[in-house]
Coordinates of C-alpha atoms in Angstrom, one line a residue:
K5 CA 68.2 124.1 61.7
E6 CA 67.5 125.6 65.1
Q7 CA 66.6 128.9 63.4
T8 CA 64.3 127.3 60.7
Q9 CA 62.8 124.3 62.4
Q10 CA 61.4 123.2 65.8
H11 CA 60.3 120.0 67.3
Y12 CA 56.9 118.7 66.1
E13 CA 54.3 118.2 69.0
P14 CA 51.9 115.5 68.0
R15 CA 48.3 115.8 69.0
S16 CA 48.1 112.1 69.2
Q17 CA 49.2 110.6 72.5
G18 CA 51.1 107.7 70.6
R19 CA 54.7 107.0 70.1
S20 CA 56.5 110.0 68.7
M21 CA 59.2 109.8 66.0
N22 CA 60.8 113.1 67.3
T23 CA 60.4 114.8 64.0
L24 CA 61.0 118.5 63.2
I25 CA 58.7 120.9 61.5
P26 CA 59.5 124.3 59.8
R27 CA 59.0 126.9 62.4
N28 CA 56.8 129.0 60.2
M29 CA 54.2 126.2 59.8
A30 CA 54.3 124.8 63.3
S31 CA 51.5 127.2 64.6
S32 CA 49.2 126.5 61.6
A33 CA 49.6 122.8 62.1
Q34 CA 48.5 123.0 65.6
V35 CA 45.5 125.4 64.8
A36 CA 44.3 122.9 62.1
L37 CA 44.6 119.8 64.6
G38 CA 42.7 121.8 67.3
R39 CA 39.9 122.6 64.9
L40 CA 39.9 118.8 63.9
E41 CA 39.4 117.8 67.8
Q42 CA 36.7 120.7 68.1
Q43 CA 34.8 119.0 65.4
H44 CA 35.5 115.3 65.8
G45 CA 36.9 115.0 69.5
N46 CA 40.0 113.1 70.6
I47 CA 42.2 112.4 67.5
D48 CA 43.3 109.2 68.6
E49 CA 39.7 108.0 69.1
F50 CA 38.6 109.6 65.8
V51 CA 41.3 107.8 63.8
R52 CA 40.9 104.5 65.8
A53 CA 37.2 104.5 64.9
R54 CA 37.6 105.2 61.3
L55 CA 40.2 102.7 60.6
G56 CA 38.3 99.9 62.6
Y57 CA 41.1 99.1 65.3
T58 CA 39.6 97.6 68.5
S59 CA 41.6 99.9 70.7
T60 CA 43.5 102.9 71.0
D61 CA 46.5 100.7 72.2
E62 CA 46.3 98.8 68.8
L63 CA 46.4 102.0 66.9
H64 CA 49.5 103.2 68.6
R65 CA 51.1 99.8 68.0
R66 CA 50.4 100.1 64.3
L67 CA 51.2 103.8 63.8
Y68 CA 53.2 106.7 65.2
A69 CA 51.8 109.9 66.5
E70 CA 52.8 111.9 63.5
Q71 CA 51.2 109.5 61.1
I72 CA 48.0 109.5 63.1
D73 CA 47.9 113.4 63.2
N74 CA 48.2 113.3 59.5
I75 CA 45.7 110.5 58.9
G76 CA 43.0 112.3 61.0
L77 CA 43.6 115.5 58.9
A78 CA 43.4 113.4 55.6
I79 CA 40.2 111.6 56.6
A80 CA 38.6 115.1 57.8
N81 CA 39.4 116.4 54.2
L82 CA 38.1 113.3 52.5
D83 CA 34.9 113.4 54.3
K84 CA 34.4 116.9 53.0
G85 CA 35.2 116.0 49.4
N86 CA 38.6 117.5 49.5
G87 CA 42.0 116.2 48.9
F88 CA 45.0 116.0 51.1
V89 CA 48.7 116.2 50.5
I90 CA 51.3 114.1 52.5
G91 CA 54.3 115.9 52.1
D92 CA 56.6 114.5 54.8
Q93 CA 60.2 114.0 54.0
T94 CA 61.7 110.5 53.6
G95 CA 61.5 108.3 56.8
I96 CA 58.4 109.6 58.3
G97 CA 56.2 106.7 57.0
K98 CA 54.2 108.1 54.0
G99 CA 53.5 104.6 52.8
C100 CA 51.9 103.7 56.2
Q101 CA 49.7 106.7 55.9
C102 CA 48.6 105.9 52.3
A103 CA 47.9 102.3 53.4
A104 CA 45.8 103.5 56.3
L105 CA 43.8 105.7 54.0
M106 CA 43.4 102.9 51.5
S107 CA 41.9 100.9 54.3
Y108 CA 39.7 103.8 55.3
G109 CA 38.3 104.4 51.8
A110 CA 37.7 100.6 51.5
R111 CA 35.7 100.7 54.7
Q112 CA 33.5 103.4 53.0
G113 CA 32.7 101.2 50.2
K114 CA 34.6 103.3 47.7
P115 CA 36.9 101.8 44.9
I116 CA 40.5 102.3 45.6
V117 CA 43.1 103.1 43.0
F118 CA 46.8 103.3 44.0
L119 CA 48.9 105.0 41.5
T120 CA 52.7 105.1 41.8
Q121 CA 55.9 105.6 40.0
K122 CA 56.8 102.1 39.1
S123 CA 55.6 98.5 39.6
A124 CA 58.5 97.7 42.0
L125 CA 56.8 100.0 44.7
Y126 CA 53.7 97.8 44.7
K127 CA 55.5 95.5 47.2
D128 CA 56.2 98.4 49.4
I129 CA 52.6 99.5 49.8
L130 CA 51.7 95.8 50.5
R131 CA 54.3 95.6 53.2
D132 CA 52.9 98.9 54.7
L133 CA 49.4 97.3 54.6
D134 CA 50.8 94.4 56.5
T135 CA 52.5 96.8 59.1
I136 CA 49.3 98.6 59.9
G137 CA 47.5 95.3 60.3
V138 CA 45.7 94.8 57.1
R139 CA 45.9 91.0 56.1
D140 CA 44.9 89.1 52.9
F141 CA 45.0 92.4 50.8
T142 CA 44.4 91.3 47.1
P143 CA 45.0 94.1 44.5
F144 CA 44.2 94.1 40.7
I145 CA 47.5 94.9 39.1
T146 CA 47.0 96.6 35.5
D147 CA 50.3 95.6 34.6
S148 CA 50.6 92.6 32.1
N149 CA 52.9 89.9 32.4
A150 CA 54.1 91.0 35.9
K151 CA 56.0 88.9 38.3
I152 CA 56.3 90.7 41.8
T153 CA 58.2 89.2 44.6
V154 CA 56.6 90.4 48.0
E155 CA 57.5 90.2 51.6
G156 CA 58.0 86.4 52.6
G157 CA 59.0 85.3 49.3
S158 CA 55.5 84.9 47.6
V159 CA 55.1 86.1 44.1
L160 CA 52.3 88.2 42.6
R161 CA 51.7 87.3 38.8
T162 CA 49.5 88.9 36.1
G163 CA 48.3 87.6 32.8
S164 CA 49.1 88.7 29.3
N165 CA 47.9 92.1 27.9
A166 CA 44.7 90.4 26.3
Q167 CA 43.9 88.6 29.8
Q168 CA 44.2 91.9 31.7
D169 CA 42.0 93.8 29.4
Q170 CA 39.4 90.9 29.6
E171 CA 39.6 91.1 33.5
M172 CA 39.1 94.8 33.4
K173 CA 36.1 94.5 30.9
R174 CA 34.5 92.0 33.3
L175 CA 35.0 94.4 36.3
M176 CA 33.5 97.2 34.3
G177 CA 30.6 95.0 33.6
A178 CA 30.0 93.9 37.1
G179 CA 30.3 97.4 38.4
N180 CA 32.6 96.8 41.3
L181 CA 35.9 95.1 42.1
G182 CA 34.6 91.8 43.2
S183 CA 37.3 89.9 45.2
Y184 CA 39.9 92.6 44.7
D185 CA 40.6 95.3 47.6
A186 CA 42.1 97.8 45.3
V187 CA 43.6 98.6 41.8
F188 CA 47.4 99.1 41.5
T189 CA 48.7 101.0 38.6
T190 CA 51.4 103.2 37.5
Y191 CA 51.9 106.6 35.7
S192 CA 53.4 104.8 32.7
Q193 CA 50.5 102.5 32.5
I194 CA 48.2 105.4 31.6
Q195 CA 50.5 106.8 28.9
T196 CA 49.4 106.6 25.2
V197 CA 50.5 103.7 23.3
K198 CA 51.4 104.8 19.5
Q199 CA 49.2 107.8 19.9
K200 CA 46.3 105.8 21.2
E201 CA 44.7 105.6 24.6
P202 CA 45.3 102.1 26.2
F203 CA 42.0 100.4 27.4
R204 CA 43.2 101.0 31.1
R205 CA 42.1 104.5 30.8
D206 CA 38.6 103.7 30.3
F207 CA 38.8 101.1 33.3
L208 CA 40.1 104.0 35.5
R209 CA 37.5 106.3 34.3
S210 CA 34.7 103.9 35.2
L211 CA 36.3 103.6 38.8
A212 CA 36.4 107.5 39.1
E213 CA 32.9 107.6 37.9
R214 CA 31.9 105.3 40.9
G215 CA 33.5 107.8 43.5
A216 CA 36.9 106.2 43.6
I217 CA 39.6 107.1 46.3
L218 CA 42.8 108.0 44.2
I219 CA 46.0 107.3 46.1
C220 CA 48.6 109.3 44.1
D221 CA 52.0 108.1 45.5
E222 CA 55.1 110.1 44.3
S223 CA 52.5 112.4 43.1
H224 CA 54.9 114.8 41.4
E225 CA 55.2 112.1 38.6
A226 CA 51.5 112.5 37.9
G227 CA 51.8 116.2 36.8
G228 CA 53.5 115.3 33.6
S229 CA 55.2 118.0 31.7
P230 CA 53.8 121.0 29.9
Q231 CA 52.9 120.4 26.4
T232 CA 55.2 122.0 23.8
G233 CA 55.3 122.2 20.0
W234 CA 52.5 121.4 17.5
Q235 CA 49.7 119.0 18.6
S236 CA 46.8 117.7 16.6
N237 CA 43.4 118.7 17.6
N238 CA 42.4 114.9 17.6
A239 CA 45.4 113.9 19.7
P240 CA 44.6 111.7 22.8
L241 CA 45.0 113.4 26.2
T242 CA 48.6 113.4 27.5
R243 CA 49.3 111.6 30.8
A244 CA 49.1 114.9 32.7
E245 CA 45.8 115.8 31.0
F246 CA 44.4 112.4 31.7
M247 CA 45.3 112.6 35.3
R248 CA 43.5 115.9 35.7
E249 CA 40.4 114.6 33.9
L250 CA 40.5 111.5 36.3
I251 CA 40.8 113.6 39.4
D252 CA 38.0 115.8 38.4
T253 CA 35.8 113.0 37.7
A254 CA 36.6 111.2 41.0
L255 CA 35.7 114.4 42.8
E256 CA 32.4 115.3 40.8
S257 CA 31.5 111.6 41.7
G258 CA 31.9 111.8 45.4
G259 CA 35.4 110.3 45.5
G260 CA 38.6 111.6 47.0
L261 CA 42.4 112.4 46.5
V262 CA 45.4 111.6 48.7
Y263 CA 48.8 112.8 47.2
S264 CA 52.0 111.6 48.7
S265 CA 55.3 113.1 47.8
A266 CA 58.3 114.7 49.6
T267 CA 58.8 116.9 46.6
Y268 CA 55.2 117.6 45.5
S269 CA 55.6 121.4 44.9
K270 CA 59.0 121.4 43.1
R271 CA 57.3 122.7 39.8
P272 CA 54.8 125.4 39.2
D273 CA 53.2 123.6 36.2
V274 CA 52.5 120.6 38.4
M275 CA 50.6 122.6 41.1
D276 CA 47.2 122.9 39.6
L277 CA 47.0 119.0 40.1
Y278 CA 46.8 119.7 43.8
A279 CA 44.5 123.1 43.3
R280 CA 41.7 120.8 42.0
S281 CA 41.2 119.4 45.5
T282 CA 42.9 121.3 48.2
D283 CA 42.7 124.7 49.6
L284 CA 45.5 125.7 47.3
R285 CA 42.6 126.8 44.8
Y286 CA 41.9 129.7 47.0
A287 CA 45.5 131.3 46.5
V288 CA 44.6 132.3 43.0
G289 CA 42.5 135.2 41.9
K290 CA 40.2 135.1 38.7
S291 CA 42.6 137.5 37.0
R292 CA 45.6 135.2 36.7
S293 CA 46.2 131.4 36.3
L294 CA 47.7 129.4 39.1
E295 CA 50.8 128.5 37.1
A296 CA 51.3 132.3 36.3
T297 CA 50.7 133.2 40.0
L298 CA 53.3 130.8 41.3
K299 CA 55.9 131.8 38.8
V300 CA 55.5 135.3 40.0
G301 CA 55.5 134.3 43.6
G302 CA 58.3 131.8 43.1
V303 CA 59.6 129.2 45.5
P304 CA 58.2 131.0 48.9
L305 CA 54.6 130.8 47.3
Q306 CA 55.0 127.4 46.4

């Protein structure tokens, strides 16, 4: 470990988690943080103001220094219309970082869409929102007939499939989320049903067209698998294709992307998901596709 990692030095003055960083990434991380402070001033004050905390002390009570550094970099990227990957390993608090960025996006008046692996994880992000001080948060959950027990024993319930579709139609007609603070959905919720697109896709498209901030938790799951075998020209988009369409629409409409996964880069065919909104797109020349480039470069390039 001593040969390949070193202690991370947070730029924030908050509590440190005493984390490690790969030695060959440490210098680049400090350069990025230095550039951020040159452009926006002290990182603690920058993040405090963007998240709406009344004092730096409150910011430090809610978030660790490593999380504040990441959130600052993410906000700066979102402000430029770019995406950001939170690739920390387990235990660093990716959920709290996602929660903070959801709060930031909502403060900018953007629709927030939280996508994750399974509905059981909804309660985790609600807990993380509570941890950072966001109270009375009301999500619209796309799952039908859901019953989700959250911290404190309260239960979130959703209506039947027809009732959920009706509520989504109402929100689309209203042009905003109304009393809801965000939309929660899973990657399985956007899959085709009997070779047909679920209405949820049109609902999410409408939010992307309004410049939504997409928070892609467990983002490696959003990439899908490469298409194999015969496929009809009239076949609906696969989950992977739909996610790419949704991302492109959100970016074109002034939205943003946050990806969160400890294993985001484990497959070359998923990496173009990130290249749509991050500087990864600059790693590929015009003569070769991203997937082909990554296959040639292998794990080191990923």
